[in-house]
Short mmCIF file of N, CA and C in Angstrom, two decimals:
data_model
loop_
_atom_site.label_atom_id
_atom_site.label_comp_id
_atom_site.label_asym_id
_atom_site.label_seq_id
_atom_site.Cartn_x
_atom_site.Cartn_y
_atom_site.Cartn_z
N MET A 1 -32.29 30.60 -1.28
CA MET A 1 -31.21 31.06 -2.10
C MET A 1 -30.02 31.54 -1.26
N THR A 2 -30.32 32.21 -0.15
CA THR A 2 -29.23 32.70 0.70
C THR A 2 -28.49 31.52 1.36
N ARG A 3 -29.20 30.44 1.67
CA ARG A 3 -28.53 29.27 2.25
C ARG A 3 -27.60 28.63 1.22
N LEU A 4 -28.06 28.52 0.01
CA LEU A 4 -27.24 27.97 -1.05
C LEU A 4 -25.99 28.82 -1.27
N PHE A 5 -26.17 30.16 -1.28
CA PHE A 5 -25.04 31.06 -1.43
C PHE A 5 -24.05 30.89 -0.27
N SER A 6 -24.55 30.77 0.95
CA SER A 6 -23.68 30.58 2.12
C SER A 6 -22.89 29.28 2.02
N VAL A 7 -23.56 28.21 1.65
CA VAL A 7 -22.89 26.91 1.53
C VAL A 7 -21.82 26.97 0.44
N LEU A 8 -22.15 27.54 -0.71
CA LEU A 8 -21.18 27.65 -1.79
C LEU A 8 -20.00 28.53 -1.41
N PHE A 9 -20.26 29.63 -0.69
CA PHE A 9 -19.19 30.51 -0.24
C PHE A 9 -18.22 29.78 0.68
N PHE A 10 -18.73 29.08 1.70
CA PHE A 10 -17.86 28.38 2.63
C PHE A 10 -17.13 27.22 1.96
N LEU A 11 -17.77 26.55 1.04
CA LEU A 11 -17.12 25.48 0.29
C LEU A 11 -15.98 26.04 -0.55
N PHE A 12 -16.23 27.12 -1.26
CA PHE A 12 -15.19 27.77 -2.07
C PHE A 12 -14.07 28.30 -1.18
N TYR A 13 -14.41 28.94 -0.08
CA TYR A 13 -13.41 29.49 0.83
C TYR A 13 -12.54 28.37 1.40
N GLY A 14 -13.15 27.25 1.78
CA GLY A 14 -12.39 26.12 2.32
C GLY A 14 -11.46 25.50 1.30
N CYS A 15 -11.86 25.51 0.03
CA CYS A 15 -11.00 24.96 -1.03
C CYS A 15 -9.85 25.89 -1.36
N MET A 16 -10.10 27.18 -1.36
CA MET A 16 -9.08 28.14 -1.78
C MET A 16 -8.12 28.53 -0.65
N PHE A 17 -8.59 28.58 0.59
CA PHE A 17 -7.77 29.02 1.71
C PHE A 17 -7.86 28.03 2.87
N PRO A 18 -7.37 26.80 2.68
CA PRO A 18 -7.56 25.79 3.72
C PRO A 18 -6.62 25.90 4.90
N GLN A 19 -5.46 26.54 4.75
CA GLN A 19 -4.49 26.57 5.83
C GLN A 19 -4.60 27.84 6.64
N LEU A 20 -4.37 27.70 7.92
CA LEU A 20 -4.33 28.85 8.80
C LEU A 20 -2.94 29.46 8.78
N LYS A 21 -2.83 30.70 9.22
CA LYS A 21 -1.55 31.38 9.15
C LYS A 21 -0.48 30.68 9.99
N PHE A 22 -0.82 30.18 11.18
CA PHE A 22 0.18 29.55 12.03
C PHE A 22 0.62 28.20 11.47
N ASP A 23 -0.13 27.65 10.52
CA ASP A 23 0.23 26.37 9.93
C ASP A 23 1.54 26.46 9.17
N THR A 24 1.79 27.54 8.48
CA THR A 24 3.02 27.68 7.70
C THR A 24 4.19 28.10 8.57
N LEU A 25 3.94 28.56 9.78
CA LEU A 25 5.01 28.96 10.69
C LEU A 25 5.31 27.87 11.71
N SER A 26 4.80 26.69 11.49
CA SER A 26 4.98 25.58 12.43
C SER A 26 6.45 25.19 12.54
N PRO A 27 6.93 24.85 13.74
CA PRO A 27 8.32 24.40 13.87
C PRO A 27 8.55 23.06 13.18
N ARG A 28 7.50 22.31 12.86
CA ARG A 28 7.63 21.03 12.16
C ARG A 28 7.77 21.24 10.65
N ARG A 29 7.80 22.45 10.21
CA ARG A 29 7.73 22.77 8.78
C ARG A 29 8.79 22.06 7.95
N LEU A 30 10.05 22.14 8.36
CA LEU A 30 11.13 21.58 7.57
C LEU A 30 11.72 20.31 8.19
N LYS A 31 11.06 19.73 9.14
CA LYS A 31 11.57 18.55 9.84
C LYS A 31 11.39 17.30 8.97
N THR A 32 12.49 16.58 8.74
CA THR A 32 12.46 15.32 8.01
C THR A 32 13.02 14.25 8.93
N THR A 33 12.29 13.16 9.08
CA THR A 33 12.74 12.07 9.94
C THR A 33 12.85 10.78 9.15
N VAL A 34 13.83 9.97 9.54
CA VAL A 34 14.03 8.65 8.96
C VAL A 34 13.85 7.64 10.08
N THR A 35 12.93 6.70 9.89
CA THR A 35 12.60 5.74 10.92
C THR A 35 12.58 4.33 10.36
N PRO A 36 13.42 3.42 10.87
CA PRO A 36 13.26 2.01 10.51
C PRO A 36 12.01 1.47 11.21
N ALA A 37 11.30 0.57 10.55
CA ALA A 37 10.07 0.05 11.15
C ALA A 37 9.76 -1.34 10.61
N ILE A 38 8.91 -2.03 11.33
CA ILE A 38 8.37 -3.31 10.87
C ILE A 38 6.90 -3.06 10.53
N LEU A 39 6.54 -3.38 9.30
CA LEU A 39 5.17 -3.21 8.83
C LEU A 39 4.50 -4.57 8.70
N VAL A 40 3.24 -4.63 9.09
CA VAL A 40 2.44 -5.85 8.95
C VAL A 40 1.16 -5.49 8.22
N GLY A 41 0.75 -6.37 7.33
CA GLY A 41 -0.45 -6.08 6.56
C GLY A 41 -1.27 -7.31 6.25
N TYR A 42 -2.49 -7.07 5.84
CA TYR A 42 -3.39 -8.14 5.38
C TYR A 42 -3.92 -7.73 4.02
N HIS A 43 -3.87 -8.65 3.06
CA HIS A 43 -4.37 -8.42 1.72
C HIS A 43 -5.32 -9.55 1.36
N TYR A 44 -6.29 -9.24 0.54
CA TYR A 44 -7.26 -10.23 0.09
C TYR A 44 -7.38 -10.17 -1.43
N ALA A 45 -7.36 -11.33 -2.06
CA ALA A 45 -7.56 -11.42 -3.50
C ALA A 45 -8.62 -12.49 -3.74
N GLY A 46 -9.64 -12.14 -4.50
CA GLY A 46 -10.73 -13.08 -4.72
C GLY A 46 -11.12 -13.27 -6.15
N ASP A 47 -10.38 -12.68 -7.08
CA ASP A 47 -10.77 -12.81 -8.48
C ASP A 47 -10.16 -14.07 -9.09
N ALA A 48 -10.93 -14.77 -9.89
CA ALA A 48 -10.45 -15.97 -10.56
C ALA A 48 -9.66 -15.57 -11.79
N LYS A 49 -8.58 -16.30 -12.06
CA LYS A 49 -7.74 -15.98 -13.20
C LYS A 49 -8.48 -16.24 -14.52
N ASP A 50 -9.27 -17.27 -14.56
CA ASP A 50 -10.09 -17.55 -15.74
C ASP A 50 -11.44 -18.09 -15.28
N ASN A 51 -12.33 -18.37 -16.17
CA ASN A 51 -13.68 -18.80 -15.80
C ASN A 51 -13.75 -20.24 -15.33
N THR A 52 -12.66 -21.01 -15.40
CA THR A 52 -12.70 -22.40 -14.96
C THR A 52 -12.60 -22.51 -13.45
N GLU A 53 -12.07 -21.50 -12.80
CA GLU A 53 -11.94 -21.54 -11.35
C GLU A 53 -13.17 -20.94 -10.69
N THR A 54 -13.58 -21.52 -9.58
CA THR A 54 -14.71 -20.96 -8.84
C THR A 54 -14.20 -19.87 -7.91
N PHE A 55 -15.12 -19.04 -7.44
CA PHE A 55 -14.73 -17.95 -6.55
C PHE A 55 -14.11 -18.50 -5.27
N ARG A 56 -14.67 -19.56 -4.72
CA ARG A 56 -14.17 -20.13 -3.48
C ARG A 56 -12.75 -20.67 -3.67
N ALA A 57 -12.48 -21.30 -4.80
CA ALA A 57 -11.16 -21.88 -5.04
C ALA A 57 -10.10 -20.82 -5.26
N SER A 58 -10.49 -19.66 -5.73
CA SER A 58 -9.50 -18.66 -6.07
C SER A 58 -9.24 -17.66 -4.95
N GLN A 59 -9.90 -17.74 -3.83
CA GLN A 59 -9.68 -16.78 -2.75
C GLN A 59 -8.28 -16.93 -2.17
N MET A 60 -7.64 -15.79 -1.92
CA MET A 60 -6.31 -15.78 -1.31
C MET A 60 -6.30 -14.82 -0.13
N HIS A 61 -5.73 -15.27 0.96
CA HIS A 61 -5.52 -14.44 2.13
C HIS A 61 -4.02 -14.27 2.29
N ILE A 62 -3.56 -13.04 2.33
CA ILE A 62 -2.14 -12.74 2.29
C ILE A 62 -1.74 -11.96 3.55
N ILE A 63 -0.76 -12.49 4.27
CA ILE A 63 -0.18 -11.80 5.42
C ILE A 63 1.17 -11.24 4.98
N GLU A 64 1.35 -9.94 5.16
CA GLU A 64 2.57 -9.26 4.73
C GLU A 64 3.39 -8.88 5.95
N VAL A 65 4.68 -9.21 5.93
CA VAL A 65 5.61 -8.79 6.98
C VAL A 65 6.84 -8.23 6.28
N VAL A 66 7.14 -6.95 6.52
CA VAL A 66 8.27 -6.30 5.86
C VAL A 66 9.05 -5.43 6.83
N PHE A 67 10.32 -5.26 6.52
CA PHE A 67 11.16 -4.31 7.23
C PHE A 67 11.27 -3.08 6.34
N ALA A 68 11.00 -1.90 6.89
CA ALA A 68 10.90 -0.70 6.07
C ALA A 68 11.75 0.44 6.61
N LYS A 69 12.10 1.33 5.69
CA LYS A 69 12.74 2.60 6.04
C LYS A 69 11.73 3.68 5.66
N ILE A 70 11.16 4.33 6.67
CA ILE A 70 10.14 5.35 6.47
C ILE A 70 10.80 6.73 6.55
N ILE A 71 10.68 7.49 5.49
CA ILE A 71 11.20 8.86 5.46
C ILE A 71 9.99 9.79 5.45
N GLU A 72 9.80 10.52 6.54
CA GLU A 72 8.66 11.43 6.66
C GLU A 72 9.14 12.86 6.51
N TYR A 73 8.47 13.58 5.62
CA TYR A 73 8.77 14.98 5.38
C TYR A 73 7.79 15.80 6.19
N GLY A 74 8.30 16.61 7.12
CA GLY A 74 7.51 17.27 8.13
C GLY A 74 6.52 18.29 7.66
N GLY A 75 5.99 18.97 8.63
CA GLY A 75 4.92 19.92 8.40
C GLY A 75 3.60 19.31 8.82
N ASN A 76 2.62 20.16 8.97
CA ASN A 76 1.31 19.65 9.38
C ASN A 76 0.62 18.89 8.26
N HIS A 77 1.05 19.11 7.03
CA HIS A 77 0.50 18.40 5.88
C HIS A 77 1.63 17.69 5.16
N GLY A 78 2.37 16.86 5.90
CA GLY A 78 3.57 16.24 5.38
C GLY A 78 3.30 15.06 4.45
N ALA A 79 4.38 14.45 4.05
CA ALA A 79 4.33 13.30 3.15
C ALA A 79 5.31 12.25 3.67
N ALA A 80 5.24 11.06 3.11
CA ALA A 80 6.14 9.98 3.52
C ALA A 80 6.56 9.19 2.29
N LYS A 81 7.77 8.66 2.39
CA LYS A 81 8.30 7.76 1.36
C LYS A 81 8.78 6.53 2.11
N VAL A 82 8.48 5.34 1.59
CA VAL A 82 8.81 4.10 2.28
C VAL A 82 9.53 3.16 1.32
N TYR A 83 10.71 2.70 1.74
CA TYR A 83 11.42 1.64 1.04
C TYR A 83 11.29 0.39 1.91
N TYR A 84 11.00 -0.76 1.32
CA TYR A 84 10.82 -1.94 2.15
C TYR A 84 11.27 -3.22 1.46
N VAL A 85 11.55 -4.22 2.29
CA VAL A 85 11.90 -5.56 1.85
C VAL A 85 11.26 -6.53 2.84
N GLY A 86 10.71 -7.62 2.33
CA GLY A 86 10.04 -8.56 3.20
C GLY A 86 9.43 -9.70 2.43
N SER A 87 8.30 -10.20 2.94
CA SER A 87 7.67 -11.35 2.31
C SER A 87 6.17 -11.35 2.55
N ASP A 88 5.45 -11.92 1.60
CA ASP A 88 4.03 -12.22 1.75
C ASP A 88 3.88 -13.70 2.02
N PHE A 89 3.01 -14.05 2.95
CA PHE A 89 2.67 -15.44 3.23
C PHE A 89 1.24 -15.63 2.75
N ILE A 90 1.06 -16.48 1.75
CA ILE A 90 -0.19 -16.56 1.02
C ILE A 90 -0.88 -17.89 1.29
N PHE A 91 -2.13 -17.80 1.70
CA PHE A 91 -2.95 -18.98 1.95
C PHE A 91 -4.06 -19.00 0.91
N ASN A 92 -4.11 -20.08 0.13
CA ASN A 92 -5.06 -20.21 -0.96
C ASN A 92 -5.91 -21.45 -0.71
N ASN A 93 -7.21 -21.36 -0.97
CA ASN A 93 -8.10 -22.49 -0.73
C ASN A 93 -7.80 -23.69 -1.63
N ARG A 94 -7.24 -23.44 -2.80
CA ARG A 94 -7.00 -24.51 -3.76
C ARG A 94 -5.57 -25.02 -3.74
N TYR A 95 -4.60 -24.11 -3.57
CA TYR A 95 -3.19 -24.49 -3.67
C TYR A 95 -2.46 -24.38 -2.34
N ASP A 96 -3.18 -24.35 -1.25
CA ASP A 96 -2.62 -24.31 0.10
C ASP A 96 -1.74 -23.09 0.33
N PHE A 97 -0.46 -23.29 0.61
CA PHE A 97 0.43 -22.22 1.06
C PHE A 97 1.54 -21.96 0.05
N PHE A 98 1.80 -20.70 -0.21
CA PHE A 98 3.02 -20.30 -0.91
C PHE A 98 3.40 -18.92 -0.40
N MET A 99 4.58 -18.47 -0.77
CA MET A 99 5.06 -17.18 -0.26
C MET A 99 5.64 -16.35 -1.40
N ALA A 100 5.89 -15.08 -1.09
CA ALA A 100 6.39 -14.16 -2.10
C ALA A 100 7.37 -13.18 -1.47
N PRO A 101 8.68 -13.49 -1.50
CA PRO A 101 9.65 -12.48 -1.08
C PRO A 101 9.55 -11.27 -2.02
N LYS A 102 9.74 -10.07 -1.48
CA LYS A 102 9.51 -8.89 -2.30
C LYS A 102 10.34 -7.71 -1.84
N ILE A 103 10.49 -6.74 -2.75
CA ILE A 103 11.08 -5.44 -2.45
C ILE A 103 10.15 -4.40 -3.06
N GLY A 104 10.08 -3.23 -2.44
CA GLY A 104 9.16 -2.23 -2.97
C GLY A 104 9.43 -0.84 -2.45
N VAL A 105 8.69 0.10 -3.01
CA VAL A 105 8.76 1.50 -2.63
C VAL A 105 7.37 2.10 -2.74
N SER A 106 7.03 3.00 -1.83
CA SER A 106 5.76 3.71 -1.92
C SER A 106 5.94 5.13 -1.41
N SER A 107 5.07 6.01 -1.87
CA SER A 107 5.06 7.38 -1.38
C SER A 107 3.62 7.74 -1.09
N SER A 108 3.45 8.57 -0.08
CA SER A 108 2.09 8.93 0.30
C SER A 108 2.04 10.33 0.88
N ALA A 109 0.99 11.00 0.55
CA ALA A 109 0.64 12.30 1.12
C ALA A 109 -0.87 12.38 1.08
N GLY A 110 -1.51 11.44 1.75
CA GLY A 110 -2.96 11.28 1.65
C GLY A 110 -3.30 10.25 0.61
N ILE A 111 -2.74 10.38 -0.58
CA ILE A 111 -2.87 9.41 -1.65
C ILE A 111 -1.58 8.59 -1.67
N ALA A 112 -1.70 7.27 -1.67
CA ALA A 112 -0.53 6.39 -1.68
C ALA A 112 -0.34 5.79 -3.07
N LEU A 113 0.88 5.87 -3.57
CA LEU A 113 1.27 5.25 -4.84
C LEU A 113 2.53 4.45 -4.59
N GLY A 114 2.63 3.29 -5.23
CA GLY A 114 3.82 2.49 -5.04
C GLY A 114 3.88 1.32 -5.99
N ALA A 115 4.97 0.58 -5.88
CA ALA A 115 5.15 -0.63 -6.69
C ALA A 115 6.08 -1.57 -5.93
N GLU A 116 5.93 -2.85 -6.22
CA GLU A 116 6.80 -3.84 -5.62
C GLU A 116 7.06 -4.95 -6.62
N VAL A 117 8.22 -5.58 -6.47
CA VAL A 117 8.58 -6.74 -7.27
C VAL A 117 8.51 -7.94 -6.34
N GLN A 118 7.72 -8.93 -6.74
CA GLN A 118 7.52 -10.14 -5.93
C GLN A 118 8.08 -11.34 -6.67
N PHE A 119 8.55 -12.32 -5.91
CA PHE A 119 9.01 -13.59 -6.46
C PHE A 119 8.16 -14.68 -5.82
N GLN A 120 6.96 -14.90 -6.37
CA GLN A 120 6.00 -15.81 -5.78
C GLN A 120 6.43 -17.25 -6.03
N THR A 121 6.42 -18.07 -4.97
CA THR A 121 6.93 -19.43 -5.06
C THR A 121 6.11 -20.39 -4.22
N ASN A 122 6.02 -21.63 -4.69
CA ASN A 122 5.46 -22.72 -3.90
C ASN A 122 6.57 -23.69 -3.53
N PHE A 123 7.81 -23.26 -3.58
CA PHE A 123 9.03 -23.98 -3.27
C PHE A 123 9.39 -25.02 -4.33
N GLU A 124 8.68 -25.03 -5.45
CA GLU A 124 9.04 -25.86 -6.59
C GLU A 124 9.33 -24.99 -7.81
N LYS A 125 8.60 -23.92 -7.98
CA LYS A 125 8.84 -22.98 -9.06
C LYS A 125 8.66 -21.56 -8.55
N VAL A 126 9.31 -20.63 -9.25
CA VAL A 126 9.29 -19.22 -8.86
C VAL A 126 8.71 -18.41 -10.01
N ILE A 127 7.77 -17.51 -9.68
CA ILE A 127 7.14 -16.65 -10.67
C ILE A 127 7.43 -15.19 -10.28
N PRO A 128 8.25 -14.48 -11.04
CA PRO A 128 8.46 -13.06 -10.74
C PRO A 128 7.28 -12.22 -11.25
N ARG A 129 6.86 -11.28 -10.43
CA ARG A 129 5.76 -10.39 -10.78
C ARG A 129 6.06 -8.99 -10.30
N VAL A 130 5.43 -8.03 -10.93
CA VAL A 130 5.50 -6.64 -10.47
C VAL A 130 4.07 -6.21 -10.14
N MET A 131 3.91 -5.50 -9.03
CA MET A 131 2.58 -5.07 -8.62
C MET A 131 2.58 -3.57 -8.31
N PRO A 132 2.07 -2.75 -9.22
CA PRO A 132 1.82 -1.34 -8.88
C PRO A 132 0.52 -1.24 -8.08
N TYR A 133 0.45 -0.27 -7.20
CA TYR A 133 -0.77 -0.10 -6.40
C TYR A 133 -1.02 1.38 -6.12
N PHE A 134 -2.25 1.66 -5.76
CA PHE A 134 -2.62 3.01 -5.35
C PHE A 134 -3.68 2.89 -4.28
N GLY A 135 -3.87 3.98 -3.53
CA GLY A 135 -4.85 3.98 -2.45
C GLY A 135 -4.69 5.21 -1.58
N PHE A 136 -4.92 5.03 -0.30
CA PHE A 136 -4.82 6.11 0.68
C PHE A 136 -3.77 5.72 1.70
N GLY A 137 -3.02 6.72 2.20
CA GLY A 137 -2.04 6.38 3.21
C GLY A 137 -1.27 7.58 3.71
N GLY A 138 -0.44 7.30 4.71
CA GLY A 138 0.41 8.32 5.31
C GLY A 138 1.16 7.73 6.48
N GLY A 139 2.38 8.19 6.72
CA GLY A 139 3.16 7.75 7.87
C GLY A 139 3.54 6.28 7.84
N GLY A 140 3.61 5.69 6.68
CA GLY A 140 3.99 4.29 6.56
C GLY A 140 2.80 3.35 6.43
N GLY A 141 1.62 3.78 6.84
CA GLY A 141 0.42 2.95 6.70
C GLY A 141 -0.29 3.24 5.40
N LYS A 142 -1.02 2.25 4.90
CA LYS A 142 -1.71 2.45 3.63
C LYS A 142 -2.86 1.48 3.47
N LEU A 143 -3.85 1.91 2.72
CA LEU A 143 -4.99 1.09 2.29
C LEU A 143 -4.97 1.13 0.78
N THR A 144 -4.70 -0.01 0.13
CA THR A 144 -4.39 0.01 -1.30
C THR A 144 -5.16 -1.03 -2.11
N VAL A 145 -5.17 -0.80 -3.41
CA VAL A 145 -5.65 -1.74 -4.41
C VAL A 145 -4.51 -1.91 -5.40
N GLY A 146 -4.14 -3.18 -5.68
CA GLY A 146 -3.02 -3.44 -6.58
C GLY A 146 -3.35 -4.51 -7.59
N TYR A 147 -2.55 -4.57 -8.64
CA TYR A 147 -2.75 -5.54 -9.70
C TYR A 147 -1.42 -6.18 -10.05
N ASN A 148 -1.34 -7.52 -10.00
CA ASN A 148 -0.12 -8.25 -10.32
C ASN A 148 0.04 -8.42 -11.82
N PHE A 149 1.20 -8.04 -12.33
CA PHE A 149 1.55 -8.28 -13.73
C PHE A 149 2.66 -9.31 -13.77
N ARG A 150 2.54 -10.30 -14.61
CA ARG A 150 3.57 -11.32 -14.71
C ARG A 150 4.75 -10.78 -15.51
N LEU A 151 5.94 -11.27 -15.20
CA LEU A 151 7.15 -10.86 -15.90
C LEU A 151 7.66 -11.94 -16.85
N LEU A 152 7.09 -13.14 -16.76
CA LEU A 152 7.44 -14.22 -17.67
C LEU A 152 6.33 -14.41 -18.68
N LYS A 153 6.70 -14.79 -19.89
CA LYS A 153 5.70 -14.97 -20.94
C LYS A 153 4.77 -16.15 -20.65
N ALA A 154 5.34 -17.27 -20.28
CA ALA A 154 4.53 -18.46 -20.00
C ALA A 154 4.62 -18.79 -18.52
N GLU A 155 3.49 -18.97 -17.91
CA GLU A 155 3.46 -19.41 -16.52
C GLU A 155 2.24 -20.29 -16.32
N ASN A 156 2.42 -21.34 -15.58
CA ASN A 156 1.31 -22.24 -15.32
C ASN A 156 0.98 -22.30 -13.83
N PHE A 157 1.43 -21.32 -13.10
CA PHE A 157 1.18 -21.25 -11.67
C PHE A 157 0.06 -20.24 -11.45
N PRO A 158 -1.16 -20.68 -11.13
CA PRO A 158 -2.29 -19.75 -11.05
C PRO A 158 -2.18 -18.83 -9.83
N ILE A 159 -2.12 -17.56 -10.09
CA ILE A 159 -2.03 -16.56 -9.03
C ILE A 159 -3.06 -15.47 -9.31
N ASN A 160 -3.79 -15.08 -8.29
CA ASN A 160 -4.77 -14.03 -8.46
C ASN A 160 -4.08 -12.72 -8.79
N THR A 161 -4.75 -11.91 -9.56
CA THR A 161 -4.11 -10.69 -10.04
C THR A 161 -4.51 -9.44 -9.26
N LEU A 162 -5.77 -9.26 -8.92
CA LEU A 162 -6.24 -8.05 -8.24
C LEU A 162 -6.31 -8.32 -6.74
N GLN A 163 -5.76 -7.40 -5.94
CA GLN A 163 -5.84 -7.56 -4.50
C GLN A 163 -6.03 -6.22 -3.80
N ILE A 164 -6.71 -6.27 -2.67
CA ILE A 164 -6.88 -5.09 -1.82
C ILE A 164 -6.24 -5.40 -0.48
N GLY A 165 -5.74 -4.37 0.20
CA GLY A 165 -5.10 -4.65 1.47
C GLY A 165 -4.84 -3.42 2.30
N ILE A 166 -4.45 -3.70 3.54
CA ILE A 166 -4.08 -2.65 4.48
C ILE A 166 -2.75 -3.03 5.11
N THR A 167 -1.88 -2.04 5.27
CA THR A 167 -0.57 -2.25 5.87
C THR A 167 -0.35 -1.15 6.90
N TRP A 168 0.25 -1.53 8.04
CA TRP A 168 0.45 -0.55 9.09
C TRP A 168 1.74 -0.85 9.85
N PRO A 169 2.50 0.18 10.28
CA PRO A 169 3.71 -0.05 11.07
C PRO A 169 3.34 -0.50 12.49
N ILE A 170 3.86 -1.65 12.90
CA ILE A 170 3.56 -2.11 14.26
C ILE A 170 4.70 -1.83 15.22
N LYS A 171 5.91 -1.68 14.70
CA LYS A 171 7.06 -1.38 15.55
C LYS A 171 7.96 -0.38 14.84
N ARG A 172 8.12 0.79 15.45
CA ARG A 172 9.05 1.80 14.93
C ARG A 172 10.27 1.82 15.84
N PHE A 173 11.43 1.89 15.21
CA PHE A 173 12.66 1.96 15.95
C PHE A 173 13.10 3.41 16.09
N LYS A 174 14.27 3.65 16.61
CA LYS A 174 14.73 5.02 16.89
C LYS A 174 14.77 5.85 15.61
N GLU A 175 14.09 6.99 15.65
CA GLU A 175 14.07 7.87 14.47
C GLU A 175 15.27 8.82 14.49
N LYS A 176 15.68 9.18 13.29
CA LYS A 176 16.79 10.09 13.12
C LYS A 176 16.28 11.31 12.37
N THR A 177 16.53 12.50 12.90
CA THR A 177 16.11 13.74 12.26
C THR A 177 17.20 14.23 11.33
N ILE A 178 16.79 14.57 10.13
CA ILE A 178 17.75 15.08 9.14
C ILE A 178 17.63 16.59 9.07
#
């Protein structure tokens, strides 16, 4: 019983008083930085749009390359906001190659939330889509799960809807402190 009480006490104490006193007096407390960066990511989508497609035919491997503006709000427990523009390069087992130029925004403070507008194309037709996503992230990097929603009523271009992925900044340029 005393062990259970000790464990519950430390668990409660850690939840209620997680920060140390010097944490709030940190010189990084009010520091906000803006950093241009290049982000690269890999996403995977394996769900079939309908039951006529096989799992193997519907697999998609997506390489993401974007230019981003990362705004980090300082402190030891800071947050980040990312605006980006770029493209997805999509390899599909059934329909070969297509791409998706996109623009998006995300915010993260441990939990990442964001959305992007994509214009998926096979160079013959263009399908606009919006993809909200959520996951874990910070400092411009993220591990997310997203779902593509179509913006046109009729479309005959089969695109997977659910995807998981990871994105990370590979090159940061000169940061500016605000």
